[in-house]
Amino acid sequence: MFGRLLKVQGNKVEIELDDEFDFNKVERFANGKQPVVELNVNDGRTITPDQRKKVWALLNDFCRYTGYSLDEAEILFKSLTRSKYNIEPFSLSDCSVTTGCLMIEAILEFLFDNDIPFQTKTWDAIPSWFKKQSLCLKKRICVICGKPADRAHVHAVGIGRNRSKISNKGNYVMSLCRVHHLEQHSLGLKTFIEKYHIKPIKVTRDIAKEIGWKYE
């Protein structure tokens, strides 16, 4: 359902919907609970050529591994993106920047979850944003080169201390292979993250749960 944002006052918003709103239907779906809505504001920006290039690179890697045609893969992952994020049908020629990001994220997560390999050039083209970092931590893949990795704490946890037993709340981590982990210590953190344009991520409760680390 779409509409126009008319007014914002504190934590309250006023929206004029394009279509008649059937509140009785919403109440039935809510099954007696307070209905919850999500607000996405379209800023008018359309998908960038760089985003489109990343989508096709990821789709090509999927096709190379599975035997799907590119057209089949596009249909499959558009459908997956729509279902996963509850968005309307879209075209890669003129969808929003946000939708482009969501499709990249959906493909990336699918490839990770199904152990589908990336071409080196594809891997290098994907920015090391939070989602890529957290997926790398989960799968023990180096966020820089895609090789098998260790989970590297930015601040040392101490020799002999078990990461699964100490609290990781507030810690910052990266997923690095042995070579890049050693390079991080050799160069120092500031120089290392400037060289590779990556940023350690903070361990959240969800990340700790996924990789079996203690959070509290």
PDB file of C-alpha atoms in Angstrom:
ATOM      1  CA  MET A   1       0.000   0.000   0.000  1.00  0.00           C
ATOM      2  CA  PHE A   2       1.331   3.427  -0.998  1.00  0.00           C
ATOM      3  CA  GLY A   3       0.530   7.028  -0.131  1.00  0.00           C
ATOM      4  CA  ARG A   4       1.852  10.548   0.397  1.00  0.00           C
ATOM      5  CA  LEU A   5       3.468  11.731   3.618  1.00  0.00           C
ATOM      6  CA  LEU A   6       1.575  14.851   4.698  1.00  0.00           C
ATOM      7  CA  LYS A   7       2.856  15.720   8.148  1.00  0.00           C
ATOM      8  CA  VAL A   8       5.294  14.586  10.827  1.00  0.00           C
ATOM      9  CA  GLN A   9       4.945  15.697  14.444  1.00  0.00           C
ATOM     10  CA  GLY A  10       7.283  14.048  16.943  1.00  0.00           C
ATOM     11  CA  ASN A  11       6.725  10.302  16.663  1.00  0.00           C
ATOM     12  CA  LYS A  12       3.388  10.705  14.822  1.00  0.00           C
ATOM     13  CA  VAL A  13       2.957  10.816  11.033  1.00  0.00           C
ATOM     14  CA  GLU A  14      -0.011  11.648   8.805  1.00  0.00           C
ATOM     15  CA  ILE A  15      -0.284   9.808   5.484  1.00  0.00           C
ATOM     16  CA  GLU A  16      -2.802  10.110   2.644  1.00  0.00           C
ATOM     17  CA  LEU A  17      -3.172   6.640   1.124  1.00  0.00           C
ATOM     18  CA  ASP A  18      -3.614   6.087  -2.602  1.00  0.00           C
ATOM     19  CA  ASP A  19      -6.352   3.505  -1.979  1.00  0.00           C
ATOM     20  CA  GLU A  20      -9.168   3.014   0.523  1.00  0.00           C
ATOM     21  CA  PHE A  21      -7.896   1.433   3.738  1.00  0.00           C
ATOM     22  CA  ASP A  22      -9.795  -1.657   4.946  1.00  0.00           C
ATOM     23  CA  PHE A  23      -9.112  -1.592   8.687  1.00  0.00           C
ATOM     24  CA  ASN A  24     -11.433  -4.549   9.362  1.00  0.00           C
ATOM     25  CA  LYS A  25      -9.287  -6.695   7.080  1.00  0.00           C
ATOM     26  CA  VAL A  26      -6.127  -5.577   8.873  1.00  0.00           C
ATOM     27  CA  GLU A  27      -7.688  -6.400  12.245  1.00  0.00           C
ATOM     28  CA  ARG A  28      -8.508  -9.918  11.036  1.00  0.00           C
ATOM     29  CA  PHE A  29      -4.918 -10.460   9.895  1.00  0.00           C
ATOM     30  CA  ALA A  30      -3.600  -9.069  13.192  1.00  0.00           C
ATOM     31  CA  ASN A  31      -5.500 -11.779  15.080  1.00  0.00           C
ATOM     32  CA  GLY A  32      -6.368  -9.573  18.044  1.00  0.00           C
ATOM     33  CA  LYS A  33      -2.934  -7.960  18.332  1.00  0.00           C
ATOM     34  CA  GLN A  34      -2.059  -4.295  17.812  1.00  0.00           C
ATOM     35  CA  PRO A  35      -1.440  -3.897  14.033  1.00  0.00           C
ATOM     36  CA  VAL A  36       2.141  -2.883  13.188  1.00  0.00           C
ATOM     37  CA  VAL A  37       3.057  -0.915  10.057  1.00  0.00           C
ATOM     38  CA  GLU A  38       6.389  -0.186   8.396  1.00  0.00           C
ATOM     39  CA  LEU A  39       7.153   3.216   6.873  1.00  0.00           C
ATOM     40  CA  ASN A  40       9.537   3.393   3.899  1.00  0.00           C
ATOM     41  CA  VAL A  41      10.149   6.845   2.415  1.00  0.00           C
ATOM     42  CA  ASN A  42      11.087   6.891  -1.272  1.00  0.00           C
ATOM     43  CA  ASP A  43      13.713   9.601  -1.749  1.00  0.00           C
ATOM     44  CA  GLY A  44      13.362   9.509  -5.542  1.00  0.00           C
ATOM     45  CA  ARG A  45      16.805   8.093  -6.254  1.00  0.00           C
ATOM     46  CA  THR A  46      16.932   5.278  -8.806  1.00  0.00           C
ATOM     47  CA  ILE A  47      19.275   2.304  -8.892  1.00  0.00           C
ATOM     48  CA  THR A  48      22.842   3.265  -9.815  1.00  0.00           C
ATOM     49  CA  PRO A  49      24.872   1.682 -12.644  1.00  0.00           C
ATOM     50  CA  ASP A  50      27.293   0.395  -9.984  1.00  0.00           C
ATOM     51  CA  GLN A  51      24.471  -1.367  -8.110  1.00  0.00           C
ATOM     52  CA  ARG A  52      23.155  -2.864 -11.340  1.00  0.00           C
ATOM     53  CA  LYS A  53      26.645  -4.121 -12.180  1.00  0.00           C
ATOM     54  CA  LYS A  54      26.896  -5.847  -8.777  1.00  0.00           C
ATOM     55  CA  VAL A  55      23.490  -7.510  -9.246  1.00  0.00           C
ATOM     56  CA  TRP A  56      24.484  -8.959 -12.631  1.00  0.00           C
ATOM     57  CA  ALA A  57      27.878 -10.073 -11.332  1.00  0.00           C
ATOM     58  CA  LEU A  58      26.227 -11.973  -8.459  1.00  0.00           C
ATOM     59  CA  LEU A  59      23.611 -13.463 -10.786  1.00  0.00           C
ATOM     60  CA  ASN A  60      26.358 -14.612 -13.167  1.00  0.00           C
ATOM     61  CA  ASP A  61      28.141 -16.372 -10.298  1.00  0.00           C
ATOM     62  CA  PHE A  62      24.865 -18.097  -9.366  1.00  0.00           C
ATOM     63  CA  CYS A  63      24.268 -19.180 -12.986  1.00  0.00           C
ATOM     64  CA  ARG A  64      27.836 -20.391 -13.422  1.00  0.00           C
ATOM     65  CA  TYR A  65      27.452 -22.688 -10.410  1.00  0.00           C
ATOM     66  CA  THR A  66      23.850 -23.877 -10.862  1.00  0.00           C
ATOM     67  CA  GLY A  67      23.314 -23.954 -14.623  1.00  0.00           C
ATOM     68  CA  TYR A  68      20.380 -21.527 -14.514  1.00  0.00           C
ATOM     69  CA  SER A  69      20.065 -19.029 -17.351  1.00  0.00           C
ATOM     70  CA  LEU A  70      20.532 -15.352 -16.511  1.00  0.00           C
ATOM     71  CA  ASP A  71      16.864 -14.630 -17.264  1.00  0.00           C
ATOM     72  CA  GLU A  72      15.771 -17.442 -14.929  1.00  0.00           C
ATOM     73  CA  ALA A  73      18.085 -16.185 -12.187  1.00  0.00           C
ATOM     74  CA  GLU A  74      16.783 -12.622 -12.514  1.00  0.00           C
ATOM     75  CA  ILE A  75      13.166 -13.805 -12.151  1.00  0.00           C
ATOM     76  CA  LEU A  76      14.082 -16.069  -9.220  1.00  0.00           C
ATOM     77  CA  PHE A  77      15.911 -13.413  -7.210  1.00  0.00           C
ATOM     78  CA  LYS A  78      13.429 -10.649  -7.974  1.00  0.00           C
ATOM     79  CA  SER A  79      10.748 -12.937  -6.556  1.00  0.00           C
ATOM     80  CA  LEU A  80      12.938 -13.785  -3.546  1.00  0.00           C
ATOM     81  CA  THR A  81      13.614 -10.088  -2.881  1.00  0.00           C
ATOM     82  CA  ARG A  82       9.931  -9.187  -3.132  1.00  0.00           C
ATOM     83  CA  SER A  83       8.935 -12.018  -0.804  1.00  0.00           C
ATOM     84  CA  LYS A  84      11.741 -11.414   1.699  1.00  0.00           C
ATOM     85  CA  TYR A  85      11.196  -7.660   2.018  1.00  0.00           C
ATOM     86  CA  ASN A  86       7.495  -7.439   1.084  1.00  0.00           C
ATOM     87  CA  ILE A  87       7.975  -4.986  -1.787  1.00  0.00           C
ATOM     88  CA  GLU A  88       6.108  -4.424  -5.054  1.00  0.00           C
ATOM     89  CA  PRO A  89       7.247  -5.788  -8.464  1.00  0.00           C
ATOM     90  CA  PHE A  90      10.220  -3.817  -9.781  1.00  0.00           C
ATOM     91  CA  SER A  91      12.533  -3.418 -12.755  1.00  0.00           C
ATOM     92  CA  LEU A  92      16.313  -3.243 -12.531  1.00  0.00           C
ATOM     93  CA  SER A  93      16.234  -0.432 -15.067  1.00  0.00           C
ATOM     94  CA  ASP A  94      14.457   2.086 -12.838  1.00  0.00           C
ATOM     95  CA  CYS A  95      13.884   0.700  -9.320  1.00  0.00           C
ATOM     96  CA  SER A  96      14.974   2.698  -6.275  1.00  0.00           C
ATOM     97  CA  VAL A  97      18.448   2.687  -4.752  1.00  0.00           C
ATOM     98  CA  THR A  98      16.940   0.992  -1.699  1.00  0.00           C
ATOM     99  CA  THR A  99      15.403  -1.810  -3.767  1.00  0.00           C
ATOM    100  CA  GLY A 100      18.733  -2.297  -5.542  1.00  0.00           C
ATOM    101  CA  CYS A 101      20.460  -2.679  -2.159  1.00  0.00           C
ATOM    102  CA  LEU A 102      17.818  -5.150  -0.979  1.00  0.00           C
ATOM    103  CA  MET A 103      18.233  -7.316  -4.085  1.00  0.00           C
ATOM    104  CA  ILE A 104      22.017  -7.375  -3.685  1.00  0.00           C
ATOM    105  CA  GLU A 105      21.546  -8.331  -0.041  1.00  0.00           C
ATOM    106  CA  ALA A 106      19.055 -11.103  -0.893  1.00  0.00           C
ATOM    107  CA  ILE A 107      21.351 -12.633  -3.538  1.00  0.00           C
ATOM    108  CA  LEU A 108      24.391 -12.322  -1.298  1.00  0.00           C
ATOM    109  CA  GLU A 109      22.657 -14.064   1.609  1.00  0.00           C
ATOM    110  CA  PHE A 110      21.408 -16.869  -0.660  1.00  0.00           C
ATOM    111  CA  LEU A 111      24.891 -17.503  -2.074  1.00  0.00           C
ATOM    112  CA  PHE A 112      26.399 -17.563   1.419  1.00  0.00           C
ATOM    113  CA  ASP A 113      23.723 -19.881   2.822  1.00  0.00           C
ATOM    114  CA  ASN A 114      24.077 -22.333  -0.062  1.00  0.00           C
ATOM    115  CA  ASP A 115      27.897 -22.250  -0.242  1.00  0.00           C
ATOM    116  CA  ILE A 116      27.892 -20.974  -3.827  1.00  0.00           C
ATOM    117  CA  PRO A 117      31.370 -19.619  -4.655  1.00  0.00           C
ATOM    118  CA  PHE A 118      32.069 -16.067  -5.786  1.00  0.00           C
ATOM    119  CA  GLN A 119      34.400 -15.055  -8.576  1.00  0.00           C
ATOM    120  CA  THR A 120      37.261 -12.955  -7.172  1.00  0.00           C
ATOM    121  CA  LYS A 121      36.205  -9.900  -9.184  1.00  0.00           C
ATOM    122  CA  THR A 122      32.650 -10.214  -7.855  1.00  0.00           C
ATOM    123  CA  TRP A 123      33.857 -10.500  -4.273  1.00  0.00           C
ATOM    124  CA  ASP A 124      36.073  -7.439  -4.639  1.00  0.00           C
ATOM    125  CA  ALA A 125      33.173  -5.416  -6.067  1.00  0.00           C
ATOM    126  CA  ILE A 126      30.880  -6.004  -3.087  1.00  0.00           C
ATOM    127  CA  PRO A 127      31.334  -3.344  -0.387  1.00  0.00           C
ATOM    128  CA  SER A 128      32.144  -4.632   3.099  1.00  0.00           C
ATOM    129  CA  TRP A 129      28.928  -3.314   4.565  1.00  0.00           C
ATOM    130  CA  PHE A 130      27.366  -4.691   7.749  1.00  0.00           C
ATOM    131  CA  LYS A 131      25.462  -7.524   6.013  1.00  0.00           C
ATOM    132  CA  LYS A 132      28.520  -8.833   4.200  1.00  0.00           C
ATOM    133  CA  GLN A 133      30.578  -8.627   7.386  1.00  0.00           C
ATOM    134  CA  SER A 134      27.992 -10.494   9.478  1.00  0.00           C
ATOM    135  CA  LEU A 135      27.574 -13.204   6.818  1.00  0.00           C
ATOM    136  CA  CYS A 136      31.348 -13.633   6.662  1.00  0.00           C
ATOM    137  CA  LEU A 137      31.465 -14.035  10.447  1.00  0.00           C
ATOM    138  CA  LYS A 138      28.731 -16.656  10.326  1.00  0.00           C
ATOM    139  CA  LYS A 139      30.363 -18.651   7.512  1.00  0.00           C
ATOM    140  CA  ARG A 140      33.992 -18.070   8.623  1.00  0.00           C
ATOM    141  CA  ILE A 141      34.930 -16.448   5.306  1.00  0.00           C
ATOM    142  CA  CYS A 142      37.516 -13.671   5.006  1.00  0.00           C
ATOM    143  CA  VAL A 143      35.748 -10.389   4.307  1.00  0.00           C
ATOM    144  CA  ILE A 144      38.707  -9.287   2.170  1.00  0.00           C
ATOM    145  CA  CYS A 145      39.552 -12.294  -0.004  1.00  0.00           C
ATOM    146  CA  GLY A 146      36.782 -14.860   0.564  1.00  0.00           C
ATOM    147  CA  LYS A 147      39.106 -17.592   1.860  1.00  0.00           C
ATOM    148  CA  PRO A 148      38.497 -19.606   5.085  1.00  0.00           C
ATOM    149  CA  ALA A 149      38.842 -17.266   8.045  1.00  0.00           C
ATOM    150  CA  ASP A 150      39.183 -16.734  11.774  1.00  0.00           C
ATOM    151  CA  ARG A 151      36.937 -14.372  13.719  1.00  0.00           C
ATOM    152  CA  ALA A 152      39.326 -11.586  14.640  1.00  0.00           C
ATOM    153  CA  HIS A 153      38.607  -9.387  17.660  1.00  0.00           C
ATOM    154  CA  VAL A 154      39.761  -5.816  17.196  1.00  0.00           C
ATOM    155  CA  HIS A 155      40.824  -5.832  20.849  1.00  0.00           C
ATOM    156  CA  ALA A 156      42.620  -8.966  22.040  1.00  0.00           C
ATOM    157  CA  VAL A 157      40.544 -11.168  24.345  1.00  0.00           C
ATOM    158  CA  GLY A 158      43.596 -12.650  26.024  1.00  0.00           C
ATOM    159  CA  ILE A 159      45.637 -15.796  25.479  1.00  0.00           C
ATOM    160  CA  GLY A 160      43.827 -18.965  26.457  1.00  0.00           C
ATOM    161  CA  ARG A 161      40.453 -17.293  26.961  1.00  0.00           C
ATOM    162  CA  ASN A 162      37.535 -19.030  25.260  1.00  0.00           C
ATOM    163  CA  ARG A 163      35.501 -16.673  23.047  1.00  0.00           C
ATOM    164  CA  SER A 164      32.424 -18.868  23.470  1.00  0.00           C
ATOM    165  CA  LYS A 165      32.554 -18.405  27.264  1.00  0.00           C
ATOM    166  CA  ILE A 166      33.611 -14.775  27.743  1.00  0.00           C
ATOM    167  CA  SER A 167      31.099 -11.980  27.150  1.00  0.00           C
ATOM    168  CA  ASN A 168      31.404 -10.513  23.644  1.00  0.00           C
ATOM    169  CA  LYS A 169      28.989  -7.668  24.319  1.00  0.00           C
ATOM    170  CA  GLY A 170      30.482  -4.425  23.014  1.00  0.00           C
ATOM    171  CA  ASN A 171      33.332  -6.175  21.168  1.00  0.00           C
ATOM    172  CA  TYR A 172      34.198  -5.254  17.580  1.00  0.00           C
ATOM    173  CA  VAL A 173      35.177  -8.047  15.207  1.00  0.00           C
ATOM    174  CA  MET A 174      36.142  -8.826  11.619  1.00  0.00           C
ATOM    175  CA  SER A 175      36.268 -12.105   9.731  1.00  0.00           C
ATOM    176  CA  LEU A 176      39.849 -12.447   8.433  1.00  0.00           C
ATOM    177  CA  CYS A 177      41.920 -15.262   6.954  1.00  0.00           C
ATOM    178  CA  ARG A 178      45.216 -16.049   8.655  1.00  0.00           C
ATOM    179  CA  VAL A 179      47.216 -13.922   6.182  1.00  0.00           C
ATOM    180  CA  HIS A 180      45.020 -10.837   6.582  1.00  0.00           C
ATOM    181  CA  HIS A 181      44.718 -11.353  10.339  1.00  0.00           C
ATOM    182  CA  LEU A 182      48.514 -11.265  10.643  1.00  0.00           C
ATOM    183  CA  GLU A 183      48.625  -8.236   8.344  1.00  0.00           C
ATOM    184  CA  GLN A 184      46.139  -6.442  10.602  1.00  0.00           C
ATOM    185  CA  HIS A 185      48.473  -6.896  13.567  1.00  0.00           C
ATOM    186  CA  SER A 186      51.525  -5.960  11.489  1.00  0.00           C
ATOM    187  CA  LEU A 187      50.079  -2.743  10.014  1.00  0.00           C
ATOM    188  CA  GLY A 188      47.985  -1.684  12.983  1.00  0.00           C
ATOM    189  CA  LEU A 189      44.202  -1.394  12.890  1.00  0.00           C
ATOM    190  CA  LYS A 190      43.919   2.178  11.536  1.00  0.00           C
ATOM    191  CA  THR A 191      46.264   1.574   8.582  1.00  0.00           C
ATOM    192  CA  PHE A 192      44.682  -1.829   7.889  1.00  0.00           C
ATOM    193  CA  ILE A 193      41.094  -0.587   7.654  1.00  0.00           C
ATOM    194  CA  GLU A 194      42.177   2.395   5.534  1.00  0.00           C
ATOM    195  CA  LYS A 195      44.010   0.065   3.140  1.00  0.00           C
ATOM    196  CA  TYR A 196      41.054  -2.301   2.638  1.00  0.00           C
ATOM    197  CA  HIS A 197      38.191   0.166   3.242  1.00  0.00           C
ATOM    198  CA  ILE A 198      36.551  -2.068   5.824  1.00  0.00           C
ATOM    199  CA  LYS A 199      35.186  -1.354   9.257  1.00  0.00           C
ATOM    200  CA  PRO A 200      34.913  -3.793  12.185  1.00  0.00           C
ATOM    201  CA  ILE A 201      31.336  -4.486  13.266  1.00  0.00           C
ATOM    202  CA  LYS A 202      29.969  -4.502  16.775  1.00  0.00           C
ATOM    203  CA  VAL A 203      28.798  -7.873  18.087  1.00  0.00           C
ATOM    204  CA  THR A 204      25.023  -7.717  18.491  1.00  0.00           C
ATOM    205  CA  ARG A 205      22.898 -10.206  20.373  1.00  0.00           C
ATOM    206  CA  ASP A 206      21.763 -11.755  17.058  1.00  0.00           C
ATOM    207  CA  ILE A 207      25.325 -12.109  15.725  1.00  0.00           C
ATOM    208  CA  ALA A 208      26.522 -13.664  18.987  1.00  0.00           C
ATOM    209  CA  LYS A 209      23.651 -16.155  18.880  1.00  0.00           C
ATOM    210  CA  GLU A 210      24.325 -17.109  15.247  1.00  0.00           C
ATOM    211  CA  ILE A 211      28.013 -17.857  15.796  1.00  0.00           C
ATOM    212  CA  GLY A 212      27.706 -19.361  19.280  1.00  0.00           C
ATOM    213  CA  TRP A 213      29.352 -16.611  21.316  1.00  0.00           C
ATOM    214  CA  LYS A 214      28.310 -15.515  24.781  1.00  0.00           C
ATOM    215  CA  TYR A 215      26.728 -12.059  24.809  1.00  0.00           C
ATOM    216  CA  GLU A 216      25.981 -11.256  28.452  1.00  0.00           C
TER     217      GLU A 216
END
